[in-house]
Amino acid sequence: MVRDVTLGQFMPGHSLIHKLDARSKILLLIAYIVFIFLSENYFSLALITVASLAVILLTKINFKFYLKSLKVILFVIVFTGILNIFYGSGTVLYEWGFITITEGGINNAIFVIIRIAVLVMISSVLTFTTSPSDLTDAIEKLLKPLSVFHIKVHEIAMMMTIALRFIPVFLEETDKIMNAQKARGADFESGNVFQRIKALIPVLIPLFVSSFRCANDLATAMECRCYNGGNNRTRMKVMKFSLADLFGLMFSLLVFAGVILLNLYLPAVVR
Amino acid sequence: MSVIKAQNLTLVYGKGTSFQKTALSNVNFEIEQGEFVGLIGHTGSGKSTLVQLLNGLLKPTEGTVYLNGKNIWEEPKKIREVRFKAGMVFQYPEYQLFEETVYKDIAYGPKNMGLSEDETDKRVRSAAEFVGLKRELLYKSPFDLSGGEKRRAAIAGVIAMDPDVLILDEPTAGLDPLGRDVLLSQIQNYHKTRKNTIIFVSHSMEDIARISDRILVMNHGEKLLFDTTQNVFAKAEELEKVGLRIPQITKIMRMLKKRGINVNTNILTIEQAFNEIINYLGT
């Protein structure tokens, strides 16, 4: 059913990674992604992979969930992997007609597969260990400098929070309406593409109507509590950098330094 | 032969995951043709799950539902036919309206059944009449109706399928007192005219007492009682233990009796109580 969709879901816990400040998690994640793509040989790639796996283990979340997030894009990984085999230069290993497989191609394929896999798993760390509200708070803080350019950062963050908050609500609503229409004989499971799209109209219209109703109610509720935007608003939970953040930063800097050194002193195998 | 028979019905949500939850365990009962059955239970007692099993919206983990003597999941491809025979009106059904006109919305079910234009037209009109929707409303957009009218239109959409069993999940929730009374009478009237079977889920003991022949009481996913309305409401203590109560008027009669006024406590409606008290005062 629709409910089984896993949307970067948050898994509450008390691990070291959970305790990190959401802002440092976002920044470190970006840095990790950059360094995953900066590593040019097997040694630096291995280093960043092992470091990422260490972070994943530190979250104390069952590894099964990370594999599940990989499963979603398995096709993309395999497809780009296979495609990459045929690109690249270097020693020709195999030739048949117009197909040539080179050493560089194989290296490219292995790199691209590992890079995407690690990228997805390390990104899952952020969504698994950070509650959506912390996440949007952190994004708001990080984007704050943009308000110099008159970008309404607080409003963007509020919209994100609300959107995230209402995903489960609308999933449930969809489920309800689908059941109600099924009870009147709606058939979502058979017919060709056009028939199926047409069968969804009785679900989409009520859903649309109810989302407007929800938005209206929410706006009223917010106004009743005198919500008036981001100026001079204080927070219930103030974000603080802690010792854990310092430790995470140090660890990551060491890893990044290692990647740079390995890149400098060992030959690159890709490109 | 019974219209609906539930045998060892069990439903476990999310089996094998950490979210596993037993919504219903080993429920057995039989409902006869033409009966009006009230279904009560506290929030989360499995009422909604149970009714969704009866019309094949959910598939039981274990056990069988028989509709007119036939296992409804015998041919999974024909489950739609089961849904036409066991019509289901959900809670707040007005949120499922979607067509341009009320007429078209009521005709959605009959059309899905593959009925002819003429037959559909007949059914739409008679269903609208049963729920008391005025003729001119049929050509309005459902979104222009009032809350109560929307509710009626949605109920008519299920009645138009002319189901053997009509399942109503809290049809009067959120209506004003008058709308509630009128809707109840219309349902009663529909039941008398069509002589079909009705399963009526409600939190209002007064409504249930007024219209049901028998009451099925659910508690924590299990069948607690299934007996005539009189017998169920005679067990006040048992009902209170599971977060339910008896109709207020029945309670008043019981209290009168406790104070030494010798009245019959098998009273379910205000009219009955009125007559009983007049009787008592007369003697």
XYZ file of C-alpha atoms in Angstrom:
554
model
C 0.000 0.000 0.000
C 0.890 3.656 -0.137
C 1.910 3.546 3.478
C 4.890 1.339 2.803
C 6.678 4.103 0.941
C 9.820 4.971 2.866
C 10.420 8.669 2.569
C 13.737 9.432 4.211
C 12.147 8.485 7.458
C 13.489 9.559 10.817
C 14.382 6.813 13.270
C 14.626 8.125 16.797
C 17.656 7.016 18.775
C 20.373 8.108 21.155
C 23.526 7.379 19.200
C 26.427 9.785 18.868
C 25.245 10.708 15.377
C 21.729 11.465 16.615
C 23.231 13.875 19.135
C 25.143 15.874 16.549
C 23.799 19.291 15.717
C 21.679 19.162 12.568
C 23.677 22.011 11.029
C 26.967 20.205 11.387
C 25.372 17.073 9.998
C 24.242 18.901 6.874
C 27.593 20.596 6.332
C 29.560 17.415 6.988
C 27.293 15.491 4.639
C 28.024 17.966 1.854
C 31.746 17.683 2.591
C 31.585 13.871 2.524
C 29.789 13.930 -0.812
C 32.429 16.273 -2.248
C 35.243 14.052 -1.041
C 33.565 10.890 -2.303
C 33.794 12.431 -5.754
C 37.250 13.875 -5.184
C 38.836 10.504 -4.440
C 40.670 9.453 -7.550
C 42.255 6.145 -6.685
C 41.245 2.972 -4.902
C 43.073 3.888 -1.713
C 41.380 7.235 -1.202
C 38.031 5.754 -2.225
C 38.547 2.950 0.287
C 39.366 5.465 3.000
C 36.259 7.566 2.459
C 34.110 4.409 2.136
C 35.425 2.959 5.381
C 34.906 6.306 7.126
C 31.330 6.466 5.848
C 30.674 2.905 6.972
C 32.046 3.800 10.396
C 29.589 6.693 10.592
C 26.781 4.361 9.535
C 27.721 1.878 12.261
C 27.812 4.714 14.794
C 24.147 5.537 14.102
C 23.252 2.131 15.638
C 20.474 1.773 13.079
C 20.052 -1.659 11.551
C 22.121 -1.899 8.365
C 19.062 -3.431 6.701
C 17.475 0.014 6.437
C 20.481 1.404 4.586
C 20.337 -1.479 2.151
C 16.659 -0.769 1.680
C 17.405 2.802 0.666
C 19.912 1.405 -1.842
C 17.332 -0.941 -3.272
C 15.263 1.989 -4.488
C 17.995 3.167 -6.833
C 19.500 -0.242 -7.573
C 18.480 0.104 -11.192
C 20.236 3.454 -11.546
C 23.401 2.045 -9.980
C 23.492 -1.013 -12.209
C 22.604 0.966 -15.319
C 25.250 3.661 -14.887
C 27.732 0.979 -13.853
C 27.223 -0.992 -17.039
C 27.231 2.128 -19.184
C 30.532 3.238 -17.695
C 32.261 -0.007 -18.667
C 32.136 1.086 -22.296
C 33.561 4.523 -21.672
C 37.121 5.203 -20.785
C 40.501 4.730 -22.244
C 43.585 2.697 -21.493
C 44.544 -0.870 -22.198
C 41.963 -2.632 -24.291
C 40.882 -5.810 -22.524
C 38.195 -7.014 -24.878
C 37.018 -6.076 -28.293
C 33.987 -7.311 -30.223
C 32.573 -5.333 -33.092
C 32.045 -1.783 -31.960
C 32.216 -2.752 -28.291
C 35.515 -2.175 -26.606
C 36.108 -2.715 -22.945
C 39.105 -0.997 -21.482
C 40.832 -1.068 -18.149
C 39.792 2.529 -17.604
C 36.182 1.621 -18.331
C 36.155 -1.087 -15.710
C 37.714 1.271 -13.193
C 35.118 3.884 -14.046
C 32.314 1.399 -13.529
C 33.597 0.260 -10.137
C 34.094 3.853 -9.051
C 30.704 5.023 -10.122
C 28.960 2.112 -8.390
C 30.792 2.597 -5.108
C 30.390 6.359 -5.248
C 26.628 6.282 -5.760
C 26.136 3.564 -3.164
C 28.160 5.410 -0.515
C 26.508 8.687 -1.466
C 23.028 7.292 -0.936
C 23.903 5.556 2.310
C 25.653 8.559 3.850
C 22.733 10.765 2.844
C 20.420 8.324 4.583
C 22.407 8.916 7.763
C 21.181 12.508 7.764
C 17.518 11.704 7.204
C 17.533 8.657 9.500
C 19.084 10.438 12.466
C 17.607 13.926 12.188
C 13.980 14.719 12.886
C 12.304 16.702 10.100
C 11.800 19.694 12.372
C 15.489 19.779 13.345
C 16.367 19.456 9.708
C 14.312 22.418 8.585
C 15.505 24.484 11.546
C 19.056 23.764 10.514
C 18.356 24.616 6.884
C 16.825 27.877 7.997
C 19.903 28.731 10.048
C 22.277 27.758 7.271
C 20.383 29.781 4.673
C 20.123 32.800 6.960
C 22.859 34.735 5.146
C 20.673 34.694 2.033
C 18.197 37.034 3.731
C 20.648 39.794 2.789
C 19.300 39.313 -0.731
C 15.724 39.647 0.550
C 15.060 35.946 0.297
C 12.474 34.986 2.888
C 14.436 32.183 4.483
C 12.082 31.692 7.389
C 9.099 31.289 5.099
C 10.884 28.759 2.944
C 11.794 26.769 6.043
C 8.242 26.972 7.367
C 6.891 25.709 4.062
C 9.300 22.806 4.161
C 8.301 21.942 7.709
C 4.625 22.006 6.819
C 5.145 19.963 3.664
C 7.058 17.301 5.575
C 4.536 17.312 8.384
C 1.634 16.703 6.031
C 3.074 13.837 4.012
C 1.758 11.166 6.421
C -1.558 13.006 6.735
C -2.105 12.946 2.999
C -0.959 9.356 2.685
C -3.613 8.388 5.186
C -6.196 10.551 3.464
C -5.364 8.955 0.103
C -5.773 5.538 1.630
C -9.174 6.464 3.042
C -10.502 7.970 -0.166
C -9.202 5.051 -2.236
C -11.038 2.654 0.052
C -14.223 4.689 -0.156
C -14.117 4.694 -3.957
C -13.194 1.016 -4.057
C -16.313 0.374 -2.013
C -18.227 1.992 -4.867
C -16.555 -0.277 -7.361
C -13.549 1.793 -8.431
C -10.948 -0.389 -10.085
C -7.364 0.821 -9.751
C -5.656 -2.423 -10.615
C -6.691 -3.300 -14.129
C -6.883 -1.704 -17.544
C -4.276 0.118 -19.599
C -2.370 3.226 -18.569
C -5.106 5.648 -19.658
C -7.848 3.711 -17.917
C -5.770 3.643 -14.758
C -5.128 7.370 -14.863
C -8.827 7.950 -15.390
C -9.642 5.674 -12.473
C -7.576 7.935 -10.233
C -9.719 11.024 -10.844
C -12.239 10.049 -8.131
C -9.294 9.919 -5.719
C -7.431 13.020 -6.838
C -10.345 15.450 -6.746
C -11.388 14.726 -3.145
C -7.708 14.740 -2.165
C -7.243 18.132 -3.761
C -10.313 19.495 -2.024
C -9.224 18.135 1.320
C -5.714 19.555 0.982
C -7.182 23.010 0.508
C -9.377 22.444 3.528
C -6.324 21.359 5.544
C -4.337 24.398 4.424
C -7.186 26.682 5.354
C -7.597 25.136 8.800
C -3.878 25.279 9.427
C -3.695 28.929 8.407
C -6.555 29.760 10.768
C -4.930 27.836 13.590
C -1.629 29.631 13.043
C -3.296 33.017 12.958
C -5.209 32.208 16.131
C -1.852 31.767 17.786
C -0.646 35.072 16.397
C 1.930 33.648 14.050
C 3.463 36.444 12.035
C 6.577 35.178 10.405
C 10.196 34.947 11.323
C 11.130 38.353 12.665
C 12.288 38.284 16.266
C 11.003 34.770 16.751
C 12.840 32.822 19.412
C 13.116 29.052 19.498
C 12.102 26.538 22.047
C 15.067 24.342 21.174
C 18.184 26.410 20.649
C 20.777 24.656 18.544
C 24.221 24.376 20.044
C 27.481 22.980 18.856
C 28.643 20.456 21.403
C 31.692 18.347 22.089
C 30.216 15.660 19.860
C 30.187 18.114 16.956
C 33.808 19.008 17.577
C 34.714 15.342 17.658
C 32.808 14.704 14.427
C 34.497 17.644 12.766
C 37.977 16.464 13.796
C 37.321 12.932 12.604
C 36.009 14.175 9.269
C 38.894 16.589 8.773
C 41.345 13.727 9.331
C 39.519 11.638 6.753
C 39.444 14.487 4.248
C 43.151 15.180 4.786
C 43.811 11.471 4.219
C 41.861 11.526 0.961
C 43.802 14.550 -0.302
C 47.160 13.033 0.625
C 46.324 9.687 -0.986
C 45.189 11.530 -4.108
C 48.406 13.511 -4.226
C 50.868 10.686 -3.709
C 49.209 7.842 -5.575
C 48.276 7.819 -9.255
C 44.685 8.487 -10.252
C 42.898 5.596 -11.920
C 39.855 7.411 -13.185
C 39.775 9.922 -16.006
C -29.111 -19.171 5.635
C -27.262 -16.224 7.071
C -26.318 -13.301 4.862
C -22.958 -12.757 6.471
C -20.976 -15.273 8.390
C -17.591 -14.533 9.916
C -15.500 -17.509 10.858
C -12.355 -17.205 12.983
C -11.676 -13.768 11.545
C -8.190 -12.578 12.436
C -6.320 -9.626 11.043
C -2.739 -8.741 11.869
C -1.336 -5.506 10.488
C 2.312 -5.450 9.400
C 2.922 -9.102 10.101
C 6.568 -9.940 10.682
C 7.691 -6.332 11.140
C 8.341 -4.428 14.341
C 5.021 -2.614 13.805
C 2.995 -5.821 14.084
C -0.412 -5.209 15.592
C -3.341 -7.544 15.987
C -6.454 -5.599 15.042
C -8.865 -8.477 15.199
C -8.559 -11.927 16.689
C -10.756 -14.916 16.166
C -14.123 -13.247 15.616
C -17.150 -15.423 14.846
C -20.721 -14.409 14.176
C -23.653 -14.807 11.818
C -26.056 -12.143 10.630
C -29.448 -13.135 9.263
C -31.107 -11.680 6.179
C -33.082 -8.535 7.009
C -31.510 -7.915 10.389
C -30.532 -4.483 11.654
C -27.310 -4.957 13.569
C -25.701 -2.274 15.713
C -21.927 -2.433 16.085
C -20.402 -0.735 19.113
C -17.027 -0.636 20.828
C -14.529 1.873 22.140
C -12.160 3.690 19.777
C -9.644 1.204 18.420
C -11.726 -1.833 19.311
C -11.607 -3.122 15.736
C -15.025 -1.979 14.489
C -13.732 -0.266 11.375
C -11.357 -3.114 10.633
C -14.176 -5.587 10.996
C -16.525 -3.815 8.586
C -13.744 -3.429 6.026
C -13.179 -7.178 6.198
C -16.862 -7.816 5.558
C -16.834 -6.102 2.170
C -13.414 -7.232 1.062
C -11.484 -3.990 1.423
C -9.168 -5.846 3.758
C -8.141 -9.442 3.464
C -8.175 -11.432 6.694
C -4.871 -12.886 7.880
C -6.845 -15.926 8.951
C -10.464 -16.972 8.825
C -13.206 -16.538 6.281
C -16.079 -14.214 5.503
C -19.096 -15.819 3.850
C -21.501 -13.597 1.951
C -24.704 -15.429 0.985
C -22.883 -18.640 1.817
C -19.927 -17.970 -0.454
C -16.355 -17.260 0.674
C -15.742 -13.718 -0.551
C -12.070 -14.369 -1.334
C -12.746 -17.550 -3.287
C -12.180 -15.660 -6.528
C -10.049 -12.613 -5.687
C -10.662 -11.204 -9.185
C -14.363 -10.879 -8.457
C -13.960 -8.992 -5.202
C -15.633 -5.960 -6.783
C -18.893 -7.881 -6.932
C -18.642 -8.498 -3.214
C -18.275 -4.759 -2.703
C -21.426 -4.106 -4.696
C -23.342 -6.613 -2.585
C -21.987 -5.356 0.712
C -22.205 -1.583 0.282
C -20.065 0.413 2.643
C -20.541 4.008 3.758
C -17.399 5.269 5.482
C -17.104 7.834 8.247
C -17.521 11.360 6.925
C -18.450 10.081 3.470
C -18.990 13.626 2.168
C -15.239 13.903 1.561
C -15.392 11.320 -1.203
C -17.698 13.300 -3.526
C -15.935 14.228 -6.742
C -18.255 14.526 -9.750
C -19.560 17.670 -11.423
C -23.118 17.077 -10.303
C -24.719 15.226 -7.442
C -26.544 13.070 -9.965
C -23.297 11.905 -11.581
C -21.736 11.220 -8.210
C -24.603 9.013 -7.088
C -24.448 7.258 -10.472
C -20.746 6.416 -10.033
C -21.422 3.139 -8.196
C -24.217 1.879 -10.498
C -22.092 2.798 -13.536
C -19.177 0.777 -12.183
C -21.607 -2.125 -11.875
C -22.189 -1.851 -15.605
C -25.906 -1.063 -15.367
C -27.820 0.457 -18.269
C -28.604 4.184 -18.439
C -32.261 3.588 -17.620
C -31.558 1.371 -14.655
C -28.921 3.798 -13.361
C -31.350 6.679 -13.646
C -34.008 4.779 -11.745
C -31.597 3.871 -8.995
C -30.178 7.362 -8.642
C -33.638 8.829 -8.290
C -34.901 6.285 -5.792
C -31.672 6.504 -3.734
C -31.950 10.289 -3.640
C -35.526 9.932 -2.484
C -34.580 7.522 0.300
C -32.090 9.965 1.779
C -34.397 12.937 1.231
C -32.355 14.830 -1.358
C -34.495 17.294 -3.249
C -34.783 16.843 -6.997
C -33.272 20.216 -7.895
C -30.152 19.407 -5.867
C -29.315 16.530 -8.201
C -28.020 18.902 -10.849
C -25.944 21.045 -8.539
C -22.257 20.574 -7.895
C -21.759 18.440 -4.768
C -19.361 21.089 -3.491
C -22.193 23.644 -3.354
C -24.296 21.578 -0.959
C -24.464 22.049 2.786
C -22.675 19.587 5.058
C -25.805 17.571 5.784
C -26.807 17.443 2.129
C -23.341 16.285 1.148
C -23.609 13.473 3.678
C -26.957 12.432 2.199
C -25.597 12.543 -1.330
C -22.672 10.318 -0.330
C -24.957 7.812 1.384
C -27.240 7.821 -1.667
C -24.184 6.913 -3.766
C -23.916 3.628 -1.885
C -27.654 2.976 -1.610
C -27.904 3.358 -5.394
C -25.894 0.158 -5.768
C -28.796 -1.576 -4.012
C -26.551 -3.722 -1.795
C -27.835 -6.811 0.027
C -25.955 -5.620 3.083
C -25.527 -1.945 3.841
C -22.716 -1.067 6.210
C -22.840 2.397 7.745
C -19.827 3.597 9.710
C -21.009 6.361 12.039
C -23.306 7.973 9.506
C -24.640 10.543 11.949
C -21.298 11.780 13.338
C -21.028 15.556 13.198
C -24.638 16.219 12.197
C -26.904 18.570 14.129
C -29.606 16.939 16.330
C -32.374 17.425 13.794
C -30.279 16.177 10.859
C -29.359 13.194 12.961
C -32.956 12.283 13.776
C -34.084 12.712 10.200
C -31.214 10.649 8.804
C -31.880 7.878 11.312
C -35.564 7.751 10.369
C -34.624 7.654 6.706
C -32.269 4.760 7.278
C -34.963 2.977 9.268
C -37.460 3.635 6.531
C -35.051 2.382 3.884
C -34.514 -0.768 5.915
C -38.257 -1.384 6.199
C -38.908 -0.811 2.512
C -36.004 -2.731 1.003
C -35.881 -5.402 3.706
C -32.131 -5.732 3.363
C -29.538 -6.198 6.054
C -27.939 -3.225 7.752
C -24.848 -3.031 9.910
C -24.730 0.251 11.767
C -21.580 1.400 13.548
C -22.081 4.137 16.094
C -20.816 5.650 19.305
C -24.270 6.850 20.206
C -25.975 4.298 22.423
C -29.242 6.184 21.993
C -29.136 5.777 18.192
C -28.182 2.136 18.496
C -30.917 1.438 21.036
C -33.495 3.096 18.851
C -32.898 1.185 15.665
C -31.049 -2.113 16.060
C -32.446 -5.608 16.435
C -29.206 -7.034 17.683
C -25.949 -5.523 18.905
C -22.406 -6.721 18.326
C -20.016 -5.413 20.973
C -16.323 -5.343 20.165
C -13.519 -4.954 22.679
C -9.789 -4.938 21.875
C -10.277 -6.761 18.592
C -12.459 -9.466 20.085
C -16.184 -10.097 20.073
C -17.467 -9.365 23.557
C -21.227 -9.771 23.099
C -23.628 -10.428 20.278
C -27.183 -10.450 21.454
C -30.532 -8.691 21.175
C -30.551 -4.997 21.996
C -32.499 -5.629 25.220
C -30.092 -8.273 26.455
C -26.969 -6.267 25.627
C -28.167 -3.136 27.368
C -29.214 -5.223 30.368
C -25.500 -5.766 31.005
C -24.673 -2.234 32.086
C -21.701 -3.173 34.265
C -20.069 -5.238 31.564
C -20.449 -2.431 29.018
C -19.040 0.174 31.361
C -15.998 -1.969 31.970
C -15.075 -1.714 28.279
C -15.608 2.029 28.001
C -19.199 1.932 26.766
C -22.433 2.710 28.516
C -26.149 2.053 28.303
C -28.574 4.636 26.877
C -29.214 7.452 29.321
C -32.917 6.713 29.482
C -32.217 3.078 30.409
C -29.913 4.322 33.122
C -32.602 6.620 34.485
C -35.060 3.728 34.635
C -32.525 1.601 36.467
C -31.930 4.394 38.955
C -35.674 4.783 39.512
C -35.878 1.093 40.229
C -33.010 1.325 42.705
C -34.938 3.973 44.576
C -37.802 1.582 44.984
C -39.994 2.694 42.114
C -41.092 -0.533 40.523
C -40.696 0.133 36.797
C -39.506 -2.084 34.000
C -35.809 -1.422 33.267
C -35.918 -2.999 29.824
C -36.489 0.432 28.364
C -34.501 1.675 25.398
C -36.191 4.820 24.139
C -37.751 7.906 25.621
C -41.193 6.984 24.254
C -41.056 3.594 25.965
C -39.982 5.242 29.189
C -42.767 7.763 28.917
C -45.376 5.046 28.516
C -43.867 2.986 31.315
C -43.922 5.901 33.746
C -47.478 6.867 32.771
C -48.433 3.250 33.345
C -46.739 3.218 36.731
C -48.398 6.436 37.824
C -51.759 5.174 36.630
C -51.742 2.019 38.726
